Amino acid sequence: MIDYSVWDHIEVSDDEDDTHPNIDTPSLFKWRHEARVERMDQFIKAGEDLEKGLAESKRKLTEAQKKTKNLSSSVTDDAKAELSKAQAEEKRLKKEERDWEKKLEDHRREEKKMPWSVDTLSKEGFSKSVMNVKPDVKEDTEEQKEQKHKTFVEKYEKEIKHFGMMKRWDDSQKYLSDNPHLVCEETANYLVIMCIDLEVEEKKALMEQVAHQTIVMQFVLELAKSLKVDPRGCFRQFFAKIKTADQQYQDAFNDELESFKGRVRGRAKIRIERAMKEYEEEERQKRLGPGGLDPAEVYESLPEEMQKCFDEKDIAMLQTVITKLDPTEAKVHMKRCIDSGLWVPNSRADEGDDKEEDATYEELNKEMGEQKIE
């Protein structure tokens, strides 16, 4: 058996046909509905006030219980007096909490007895709106970008280079139509590096051709950003626009191309200068003597008379020059010569037809008598 008694408690105000002829039926339904909604709002507010009162009562009771617990551990007379008061307050708050709970329970029972109406018969289960908007993609970290670029280049390097060598608009468009995966940031980045490499190798004409294709790819990517679409879906729009001889768009393309080629030349120049510095430093490291000094730098720091001795490889002249120098200065110069490998103690050398023993550092000291160089 189905219990239909629940339908006996439905309050309806807007579907009654039995009204007095002198009464404006629409206005009557409107007043009844407004009165019912007002009663419902008041009832809901009363329930919310009861819930707030119960929550506040529970909070006060928790604080009172903590206070009672803290005072229980104290043995002073004052603490005992305070404990008695705290226990009485705790007892009062417990009774107050029970009163709030009873009131809230009565309110909920009353809610169940209320007649149903058009406003309470059904409630919205869920609401959902869907908009076809491109979601925000979390930006990759620098490490992720680098790995993504490396993987892409390893897979498509041959195709990217082929695209970079193209000259005609139609050929470029057809090639990208056949290889849409190339329409991406990774292709543009590789073409930029390729341009710099060609400029360093002084392949200027080829660099300018690849630079043209680099700007093509960058313009496609910028168009995709402005339209907020995948670049693979809009590269045809770029070619359609650039081939219609839109002078303003063509001028913007050419200006960016010239600017890009200038930046490539600047980057290539910096790379060459850096490579030269690294090469010079490597050569310098190779020249360093046993004491870590560069013989070329030490030679430049020597007095002109000593430089002449090394130029002519004349040991006797070197001995004479050292005897004329201040002992401290002579010691410094000879120490630097040894540390740079410019002067090698206890060595022998053959110079043309002359074969004589090279003077050691100590022998030079003996020649100077009291002006010894340690």
XYZ file of C-alpha atoms in Angstrom:
374
model
C 0.000 0.000 0.000
C 1.192 3.515 -0.838
C 0.803 6.147 1.898
C -0.636 9.285 0.316
C -1.150 11.072 3.635
C 1.965 13.155 3.057
C 0.105 15.043 0.350
C -2.457 16.191 2.902
C 0.013 18.765 4.210
C 0.774 20.699 1.033
C 0.123 24.431 1.150
C -0.935 25.739 -2.272
C -1.646 29.408 -2.934
C -1.509 29.825 -6.687
C -3.685 27.068 -8.161
C -7.052 27.567 -6.393
C -9.914 28.380 -8.683
C -12.552 28.782 -5.944
C -12.234 32.498 -5.124
C -14.841 35.274 -4.698
C -15.699 37.098 -7.941
C -14.937 40.461 -6.345
C -11.386 39.391 -5.381
C -8.448 39.953 -7.714
C -7.203 36.356 -7.942
C -3.604 37.071 -9.182
C -3.086 39.614 -6.389
C -4.456 37.165 -3.824
C -2.035 34.437 -4.974
C 0.834 36.916 -4.882
C 0.023 38.040 -1.298
C -0.285 34.467 -0.092
C 3.048 33.511 -1.656
C 4.814 36.536 -0.189
C 3.396 35.805 3.290
C 4.539 32.169 3.053
C 8.032 33.131 1.914
C 8.306 35.660 4.757
C 7.295 32.989 7.317
C 9.874 30.601 5.855
C 12.618 33.227 6.071
C 11.782 33.955 9.702
C 11.764 30.229 10.527
C 15.143 29.693 8.819
C 16.647 32.676 10.648
C 15.385 31.332 13.970
C 17.123 28.015 13.241
C 20.370 29.777 12.382
C 20.211 31.768 15.638
C 19.707 28.542 17.611
C 22.720 26.924 15.928
C 24.880 29.971 16.673
C 23.721 29.997 20.309
C 24.548 26.303 20.706
C 28.005 26.793 19.158
C 28.752 29.711 21.476
C 27.564 27.684 24.485
C 29.879 24.809 23.535
C 32.799 27.232 23.198
C 32.211 28.714 26.660
C 31.841 25.236 28.193
C 35.161 24.120 26.664
C 36.961 27.135 28.137
C 35.357 26.532 31.560
C 36.446 22.880 31.511
C 40.035 23.879 30.698
C 40.014 26.377 33.549
C 38.675 23.773 35.975
C 41.348 21.291 34.907
C 44.144 23.836 35.456
C 42.865 24.834 38.905
C 42.552 21.193 40.001
C 46.336 20.805 40.022
C 46.830 23.742 42.451
C 46.729 23.264 46.264
C 46.559 26.901 47.482
C 43.464 28.210 49.290
C 42.856 30.856 46.621
C 43.052 28.209 43.939
C 40.548 26.039 45.797
C 38.105 28.953 46.021
C 38.532 29.671 42.314
C 38.086 25.973 41.573
C 34.744 25.944 43.367
C 33.541 28.905 41.288
C 34.841 27.336 38.076
C 33.030 24.063 38.807
C 29.785 25.937 39.457
C 30.211 27.856 36.176
C 30.928 24.621 34.315
C 27.757 23.071 35.719
C 25.695 26.099 34.676
C 27.139 26.029 31.132
C 26.363 22.328 30.778
C 22.726 23.018 31.641
C 22.703 25.940 29.204
C 24.104 23.696 26.469
C 21.342 21.131 27.060
C 18.732 23.897 26.833
C 20.128 25.063 23.460
C 20.171 21.490 22.169
C 16.524 20.966 23.224
C 15.432 24.200 21.546
C 17.236 23.244 18.333
C 15.713 19.752 18.399
C 12.198 21.247 18.884
C 12.831 23.591 15.973
C 13.805 20.720 13.684
C 10.697 18.746 14.692
C 8.595 21.785 13.924
C 10.267 22.036 10.511
C 9.228 18.491 9.658
C 5.586 19.288 10.544
C 5.440 22.330 8.283
C 3.250 21.950 5.162
C 5.018 21.530 1.824
C 4.778 24.279 -0.741
C 5.935 25.005 -4.231
C 9.146 26.446 -2.719
C 9.995 23.323 -0.678
C 8.781 20.457 -2.848
C 11.991 20.443 -4.859
C 15.482 21.848 -4.533
C 18.254 22.304 -7.027
C 20.568 19.280 -6.895
C 23.443 20.902 -8.732
C 24.129 23.683 -11.171
C 26.776 23.590 -13.866
C 27.738 25.952 -16.662
C 30.219 24.995 -19.351
C 32.118 27.553 -21.421
C 34.372 26.613 -24.285
C 37.415 28.561 -23.082
C 41.008 27.503 -23.550
C 42.274 26.442 -20.098
C 45.283 28.112 -18.542
C 48.256 25.822 -18.977
C 50.829 25.696 -16.210
C 54.091 27.072 -17.507
C 56.991 24.623 -17.659
C 60.143 25.131 -15.617
C 63.420 26.008 -17.329
C 64.631 22.412 -16.936
C 61.429 21.066 -18.476
C 61.651 23.528 -21.374
C 65.259 22.561 -22.030
C 64.465 18.842 -22.012
C 61.427 19.355 -24.234
C 63.493 21.354 -26.725
C 66.262 18.741 -26.746
C 63.850 15.861 -27.345
C 62.029 17.732 -30.124
C 65.231 18.693 -31.942
C 66.615 15.154 -31.764
C 63.446 13.902 -33.428
C 62.819 16.619 -36.053
C 66.173 18.345 -36.665
C 66.279 17.309 -40.339
C 62.752 18.659 -41.027
C 63.475 21.945 -39.218
C 66.634 22.542 -41.272
C 64.714 21.790 -44.480
C 62.080 24.378 -43.562
C 64.806 26.907 -42.719
C 66.230 26.663 -46.264
C 62.923 27.400 -48.053
C 62.398 30.655 -49.940
C 58.857 30.742 -51.408
C 55.691 31.414 -49.390
C 53.760 28.609 -51.074
C 56.512 26.059 -50.421
C 56.669 27.019 -46.753
C 52.903 26.801 -46.346
C 52.696 23.397 -48.040
C 55.605 22.044 -45.986
C 53.963 23.147 -42.715
C 50.660 21.650 -43.890
C 52.456 18.334 -44.363
C 54.381 18.731 -41.080
C 52.104 20.691 -38.697
C 54.077 19.465 -35.665
C 56.843 21.911 -36.684
C 54.616 24.912 -35.920
C 55.824 25.446 -32.355
C 58.256 27.344 -30.109
C 60.896 24.616 -30.364
C 61.223 25.108 -34.138
C 61.559 28.895 -33.729
C 64.207 28.480 -31.015
C 66.247 26.040 -33.096
C 66.148 28.369 -36.118
C 67.446 31.242 -33.966
C 70.417 29.135 -32.828
C 70.968 28.018 -36.419
C 71.145 31.668 -37.560
C 73.779 32.521 -34.950
C 75.842 29.451 -35.886
C 75.781 30.422 -39.582
C 76.813 34.000 -38.789
C 79.724 32.748 -36.677
C 80.780 30.569 -39.616
C 80.504 33.688 -41.828
C 77.827 32.071 -44.029
C 75.969 35.367 -44.213
C 73.690 34.717 -47.209
C 72.497 31.444 -45.734
C 72.003 33.120 -42.348
C 69.707 35.724 -43.926
C 67.619 33.001 -45.589
C 67.163 31.071 -42.317
C 66.441 34.351 -40.521
C 63.540 34.938 -42.936
C 62.023 31.558 -42.035
C 62.615 32.250 -38.333
C 60.494 35.411 -38.532
C 57.830 33.482 -40.453
C 57.573 31.031 -37.559
C 57.618 33.783 -34.933
C 54.840 35.718 -36.721
C 52.710 32.555 -36.810
C 53.260 32.017 -33.069
C 52.393 35.640 -32.277
C 49.226 35.368 -34.363
C 48.238 32.263 -32.412
C 48.762 34.081 -29.111
C 46.636 37.031 -30.195
C 43.827 34.713 -31.364
C 44.294 32.409 -28.333
C 44.371 29.322 -30.541
C 46.793 26.501 -31.288
C 49.447 27.780 -33.750
C 48.926 24.673 -35.896
C 45.438 25.934 -36.632
C 46.282 29.458 -37.764
C 49.490 29.334 -39.838
C 47.381 29.345 -43.039
C 45.905 32.675 -41.942
C 49.410 34.142 -41.731
C 50.316 33.052 -45.246
C 46.980 34.269 -46.606
C 47.600 37.670 -45.070
C 51.255 38.012 -46.066
C 50.529 36.945 -49.683
C 47.722 39.488 -50.178
C 50.369 42.210 -50.292
C 49.024 44.014 -47.230
C 51.686 46.732 -47.242
C 51.446 47.576 -43.544
C 51.743 43.919 -42.531
C 54.577 43.384 -45.035
C 56.463 46.410 -43.681
C 56.087 45.125 -40.128
C 57.430 41.736 -41.228
C 60.434 43.277 -43.016
C 61.224 45.597 -40.086
C 61.225 42.685 -37.662
C 63.376 40.643 -40.063
C 66.037 43.376 -40.301
C 65.970 43.901 -36.562
C 66.363 40.164 -35.982
C 69.339 39.914 -38.341
C 70.990 42.759 -36.444
C 70.479 40.911 -33.148
C 71.910 37.739 -34.677
C 75.050 39.586 -35.791
C 75.436 41.050 -32.313
C 75.070 37.656 -30.631
C 77.511 36.082 -33.086
C 80.066 38.815 -32.385
C 79.767 38.217 -28.638
C 80.175 34.476 -29.142
C 83.311 34.982 -31.267
C 84.819 37.343 -28.706
C 84.082 34.868 -25.944
C 85.668 32.051 -27.936
C 88.779 34.160 -28.577
C 89.100 34.935 -24.875
C 88.740 31.265 -24.004
C 91.376 30.344 -26.610
C 93.772 33.000 -25.334
C 93.270 31.799 -21.778
C 93.954 28.197 -22.827
C 97.148 29.276 -24.570
C 98.143 31.309 -21.544
C 97.619 28.303 -19.283
C 99.860 26.250 -21.548
C 102.613 28.887 -21.262
C 102.573 29.091 -17.478
C 105.866 28.252 -15.796
C 106.481 26.097 -12.726
C 105.536 28.970 -10.433
C 102.255 29.657 -12.241
C 103.389 32.866 -14.006
C 103.011 33.678 -17.700
C 106.488 34.158 -19.302
C 105.097 36.698 -21.760
C 103.700 38.825 -18.949
C 106.918 38.501 -16.922
C 109.023 39.459 -19.956
C 106.975 42.630 -20.449
C 107.541 43.587 -16.783
C 111.360 43.307 -16.990
C 113.637 46.323 -17.435
C 114.605 46.985 -21.038
C 118.208 45.886 -20.413
C 117.080 42.489 -19.096
C 114.679 42.052 -22.017
C 117.601 42.591 -24.411
C 119.572 39.856 -22.621
C 116.744 37.347 -23.153
C 116.252 38.497 -26.757
C 119.924 37.855 -27.543
C 120.154 34.875 -25.168
C 123.344 36.406 -23.720
C 124.013 35.091 -20.228
C 127.131 37.231 -19.693
C 125.124 40.347 -20.486
C 122.407 39.197 -18.085
C 124.959 38.757 -15.317
C 126.287 42.271 -15.933
C 122.802 43.800 -15.915
C 121.861 42.073 -12.653
C 124.991 43.396 -10.888
C 123.889 46.922 -11.786
C 120.362 46.517 -10.356
C 119.251 47.112 -6.806
C 119.614 43.777 -4.933
C 115.946 43.688 -3.934
C 114.743 44.530 -7.429
C 117.111 41.984 -8.990
C 115.857 39.298 -6.617
C 112.227 39.987 -7.548
C 112.913 39.919 -11.299
C 114.917 36.689 -11.167
C 112.338 34.993 -8.952
C 109.592 35.863 -11.459
C 111.784 34.671 -14.347
C 112.179 31.267 -12.685
C 108.466 30.977 -11.733
C 107.461 31.735 -15.334
C 110.026 29.360 -16.885
C 111.771 32.247 -18.606
C 114.961 31.298 -16.741
C 115.652 27.631 -15.984
C 118.327 26.966 -13.331
C 120.849 24.110 -13.874
C 119.993 23.753 -17.584
C 122.233 23.402 -20.659
C 121.444 24.761 -24.093
C 123.057 24.613 -27.507
C 122.997 27.878 -29.426
C 124.262 27.431 -33.022
C 127.949 26.626 -32.967
C 128.377 27.920 -29.410
C 128.164 25.193 -26.719
C 128.627 26.519 -23.249
C 127.116 25.802 -19.882
C 124.183 28.048 -18.919
C 124.718 29.879 -15.673
C 122.439 28.707 -12.910
C 120.603 30.992 -10.584
C 123.167 30.333 -7.851
C 126.059 31.012 -10.252
C 124.629 34.393 -11.052
C 124.516 35.089 -7.323
C 128.219 34.247 -7.024
C 129.065 36.604 -9.868
C 127.418 39.429 -7.959
C 129.434 38.809 -4.805
C 127.601 40.442 -1.932
C 124.548 41.308 -4.039
C 123.106 37.846 -3.653
C 119.714 36.857 -5.011
C 118.116 34.160 -2.969
